[in-house]
Amino acid sequence: MSKRLKNKIAIITGASKGIGKGIARVFAQEGAKLLLVARNEKDLLNTAKELQQYSADINIFSADISSNNDMKKMAAICFGKYGRIDILCQNAGIFPSRRITDMDETDWDHVHNTNLKGTFFSIKACLPVMQQQHYGRIVLISSITGPRVGNPGLAHYGASKAGMNGFMKTAALEFAEHNITINAVEPGNILTEGMAGLGEKYIHAQEQAIPLKKLGLPEDIGYATAFLASDEARYITGQSIIVDGGQILPEW
Ligand code: NAP
């Protein structure tokens, strides 16, 4: 790899599994120093151990992105350890399936508190450091579901992901004067632990619907994220890249 992120200090939320782990692997290969964040400490430790072959500088922090206090601690720990926060990748998110007829306020709040409020809290916590250093790259892991397409059972999720994209556009305007960019990656169907929870039938149906005839891999999102986090993307802000194997293209 080209070491595009050499010595950059990056926080990755939801880094213990799936897409977040794929992003962490690509970032480590590109030379970044990492703070991996998720709730389950054991999973984080296992991931950090796995990634040590790519980078010796990997730390973990167990936190819930829906907790403002946890996010403040996350930023403080990163700053305390490295004196900088160059990159925040806000990837942690949940996608429980429930049709609107069966959905209640608790279901709605659970998804929004994690995906959307967690986005706000994590960014807000890292912002003072990024402003002070006059540098920052924020990458949100959004989704095609919500911003581009619908999916029965995922109305609350789609609303949260469309909300992330909406948040991003104004954030890009507010952060630009501080040399902080914010962009998003919109994954299609990526083979992760979370996706496996949706079942074989769902996965097979998706494979049939995708022009490239396969689900994406976590690293596919990692490569797009690494680009947006790198200095090669320094003049891009408020934009999103769809990484979906062509899934949303067909007219039929
Ligand atoms: P996953 O396999 O379920 O992994 C989710 C990660 O987020 C885990 O590390 C999990 O660890 C962490 N996490 C969940 N809730 C958290 C919370 N409240 N605080 C901190 N960490 C939390 O999910 P994935 O498939 O990789 O999805 C990752 C992101 O990509 C999500 O935002 C999802 O919406 C988006 N996405 C995924 C797909 C796909 O096809 N997989 C498609 C479009 C978008 P803990 O449980 O230990 O906290």
XYZ file of C-alpha atoms and ligand atoms in Angstrom:
300
model
C 0.000 0.000 0.000
C 1.022 3.632 -0.543
C 0.932 4.687 3.143
C -1.475 7.518 2.309
C -2.366 7.861 5.999
C 1.175 7.667 7.376
C 1.216 8.764 11.041
C -2.325 10.146 10.872
C -4.239 9.712 14.116
C -7.607 8.099 13.439
C -10.585 7.209 15.593
C -12.809 4.498 14.090
C -16.125 3.764 15.797
C -17.696 0.324 15.464
C -14.230 -0.993 14.692
C -14.459 -4.392 16.376
C -16.419 -6.102 13.593
C -17.623 -5.928 10.020
C -17.136 -2.751 8.034
C -15.389 -0.917 10.890
C -12.847 -3.715 11.189
C -12.306 -3.614 7.400
C -11.751 0.147 7.574
C -9.328 -0.324 10.481
C -7.359 -2.914 8.480
C -7.029 -0.612 5.459
C -6.142 2.388 7.661
C -3.463 0.350 9.476
C -2.033 -0.806 6.138
C -1.987 2.847 5.010
C 0.139 3.785 8.037
C -2.415 5.365 10.415
C -2.292 5.127 14.212
C -5.646 3.941 15.464
C -8.058 4.257 18.351
C -10.633 1.502 17.847
C -14.002 2.082 19.520
C -16.982 -0.223 20.220
C -18.895 -1.390 23.295
C -17.558 -4.934 23.715
C -13.977 -4.747 24.995
C -13.155 -8.389 24.294
C -14.048 -8.030 20.605
C -11.961 -4.851 20.433
C -8.961 -6.625 21.970
C -9.250 -9.480 19.461
C -9.454 -7.040 16.542
C -6.497 -5.009 17.812
C -4.457 -8.215 18.146
C -5.388 -9.263 14.595
C -4.384 -5.891 13.159
C -1.051 -5.684 14.941
C 0.578 -7.320 11.916
C -0.157 -4.095 9.985
C 0.506 -1.448 12.646
C 2.107 -1.524 16.062
C 0.190 1.563 17.151
C -3.363 0.434 17.852
C -5.312 1.333 20.974
C -8.841 0.474 22.004
C -11.563 2.262 23.937
C -14.814 0.684 25.014
C -17.659 3.189 24.547
C -21.267 3.590 23.466
C -21.630 6.178 20.697
C -25.118 7.070 21.929
C -23.557 8.380 25.158
C -22.355 11.974 24.978
C -20.149 11.364 27.993
C -18.496 8.322 26.382
C -17.806 10.299 23.211
C -16.195 13.141 25.197
C -13.996 10.559 26.948
C -13.129 8.980 23.575
C -11.872 12.293 22.184
C -9.998 13.075 25.424
C -8.272 9.677 25.398
C -7.200 10.074 21.786
C -5.914 13.604 22.389
C -4.195 12.542 25.640
C -2.398 9.699 23.896
C -1.448 11.352 20.604
C -2.004 15.112 21.015
C -4.112 15.138 17.808
C -7.245 13.754 16.157
C -6.704 13.837 12.392
C -9.475 11.505 11.288
C -12.827 10.485 12.731
C -14.596 7.650 10.969
C -18.116 7.412 12.388
C -19.050 3.904 11.341
C -20.839 2.401 14.380
C -24.474 1.777 13.614
C -27.303 -0.708 13.988
C -29.933 -2.003 11.553
C -32.619 -4.046 13.321
C -35.456 -4.947 10.972
C -39.052 -4.060 11.933
C -41.983 -3.037 9.759
C -43.648 0.292 10.570
C -46.848 -1.492 11.644
C -44.924 -3.261 14.411
C -42.497 -0.447 15.194
C -42.847 1.434 18.484
C -41.173 4.490 19.962
C -38.501 2.371 21.667
C -37.475 0.779 18.343
C -37.336 4.196 16.699
C -35.332 5.809 19.517
C -32.871 2.928 19.738
C -31.895 3.263 16.069
C -31.836 7.049 16.066
C -29.949 7.358 19.357
C -27.205 5.151 17.949
C -26.967 6.082 14.276
C -27.895 9.744 14.247
C -27.333 11.051 17.771
C -24.132 8.990 17.916
C -22.957 10.778 14.771
C -23.634 14.167 16.359
C -22.002 13.230 19.693
C -18.864 11.706 18.176
C -18.269 14.645 15.839
C -19.065 17.252 18.495
C -16.545 15.595 20.848
C -13.687 15.640 18.294
C -14.443 19.067 16.860
C -12.574 21.295 19.382
C -9.310 19.397 18.763
C -9.753 19.481 14.980
C -10.566 23.202 15.067
C -7.590 23.949 17.261
C -5.192 22.027 14.981
C -6.889 23.547 11.884
C -7.144 20.096 10.308
C -9.659 17.295 10.243
C -11.108 14.575 8.054
C -14.479 13.184 9.077
C -15.964 10.230 7.202
C -19.461 8.969 7.961
C -20.530 5.459 7.049
C -24.058 6.078 5.833
C -25.983 3.678 3.564
C -27.808 3.485 0.242
C -30.879 2.658 2.394
C -32.459 5.997 3.211
C -30.446 8.433 1.093
C -31.110 6.483 -2.169
C -33.534 3.579 -1.725
C -36.096 2.041 0.637
C -36.094 -1.403 2.238
C -39.112 -2.884 4.061
C -38.332 -3.178 7.780
C -35.724 -0.436 7.701
C -37.768 2.803 7.775
C -36.262 3.954 11.083
C -32.799 2.995 9.855
C -33.265 4.698 6.475
C -34.436 7.869 8.200
C -31.348 7.838 10.422
C -28.990 7.369 7.462
C -30.695 10.081 5.392
C -30.382 12.218 8.534
C -26.631 11.592 8.623
C -26.317 12.821 5.026
C -28.405 15.885 5.817
C -26.315 16.645 8.894
C -23.152 16.281 6.822
C -24.078 18.977 4.300
C -24.478 21.724 6.889
C -21.513 20.436 8.913
C -19.362 20.707 5.768
C -20.293 24.394 5.474
C -19.690 25.103 9.153
C -16.362 23.225 9.316
C -14.784 24.412 6.052
C -13.177 27.522 7.549
C -11.308 25.235 9.972
C -9.889 23.062 7.166
C -12.100 20.184 8.301
C -13.786 18.124 5.615
C -16.730 15.802 6.181
C -17.875 13.229 3.646
C -19.796 9.975 3.605
C -19.555 6.507 2.132
C -22.866 4.854 1.290
C -22.399 1.085 1.321
C -24.751 -1.271 -0.451
C -24.839 -4.830 0.892
C -21.579 -5.736 2.577
C -20.881 -9.142 4.075
C -20.498 -8.499 7.817
C -21.500 -10.075 11.116
C -24.445 -7.655 11.292
C -25.551 -8.515 7.753
C -25.400 -12.236 8.557
C -28.078 -11.528 11.178
C -30.547 -10.678 8.392
C -30.454 -14.324 7.247
C -29.415 -16.481 4.273
C -32.588 -15.754 2.314
C -31.998 -11.996 2.480
C -28.339 -12.342 1.502
C -29.158 -14.587 -1.481
C -31.859 -12.179 -2.722
C -29.404 -9.292 -2.509
C -26.753 -11.209 -4.481
C -29.251 -11.713 -7.282
C -30.126 -8.015 -7.326
C -26.546 -6.733 -7.446
C -25.123 -6.255 -10.982
C -21.675 -7.430 -9.817
C -23.485 -10.546 -8.444
C -21.861 -10.586 -5.034
C -21.968 -8.765 -1.730
C -19.171 -6.316 -1.008
C -16.384 -6.957 1.481
C -15.647 -4.686 4.469
C -12.354 -3.680 2.815
C -14.296 -2.300 -0.177
C -15.715 0.321 2.188
C -12.266 0.696 3.779
C -10.671 1.734 0.459
C -13.276 4.447 -0.242
C -13.041 5.660 3.360
C -9.236 5.797 3.253
C -9.424 7.943 0.114
C -11.844 10.409 1.721
C -9.652 10.487 4.852
C -6.473 11.109 2.869
C -4.962 14.374 1.676
C -5.784 13.360 -1.901
C -9.405 14.218 -0.989
C -8.531 17.582 0.578
C -10.797 19.531 -1.843
C -13.841 17.274 -1.384
C -16.384 18.069 1.312
C -20.078 17.452 1.897
C -20.160 14.602 -0.652
C -20.896 10.912 -0.583
C -19.536 7.932 -2.518
C -21.814 4.980 -3.219
C -20.055 1.595 -2.928
C -22.725 -0.952 -3.857
C -21.626 -3.132 -6.796
C -24.063 -1.174 -8.994
C -27.100 -2.176 -6.933
C -29.055 1.082 -7.254
C -28.424 1.521 -11.002
C -31.029 -0.670 -12.744
C -34.154 1.047 -14.033
C -36.219 -2.156 -13.704
P -21.828 -4.938 12.465
O -21.154 -6.075 11.789
O -23.048 -5.207 13.272
O -20.767 -4.171 13.381
C -21.180 -3.015 14.072
C -20.029 -2.436 14.861
O -20.516 -1.261 15.544
C -19.503 -3.369 15.921
O -18.144 -3.114 16.134
C -20.319 -2.961 17.161
O -19.639 -3.359 18.342
C -20.365 -1.443 16.952
N -21.492 -0.773 17.611
C -22.819 -1.017 17.467
N -23.538 -0.201 18.262
C -22.633 0.592 18.919
C -22.752 1.625 19.875
N -23.922 2.019 20.356
N -21.624 2.208 20.327
C -20.400 1.812 19.873
N -20.232 0.850 18.963
C -21.342 0.228 18.498
O -22.271 -3.819 11.402
P -21.720 -3.531 9.924
O -22.500 -4.334 8.979
O -20.243 -3.618 9.914
O -22.173 -2.005 9.764
C -21.317 -0.930 10.089
C -21.905 0.379 9.578
O -22.107 0.294 8.169
C -23.265 0.719 10.191
O -23.356 2.103 10.420
C -24.249 0.299 9.118
O -25.425 1.034 9.157
C -23.452 0.625 7.866
N -23.904 -0.144 6.693
C -23.738 -1.500 6.649
C -24.146 -2.193 5.508
C -23.912 -3.672 5.363
O -24.308 -4.203 4.324
N -23.303 -4.359 6.295
C -24.776 -1.516 4.464
C -24.956 -0.139 4.559
C -24.501 0.541 5.682
P -20.390 -3.496 19.768
O -21.656 -4.238 19.519
O -19.408 -4.220 20.638
O -20.622 -2.093 20.236
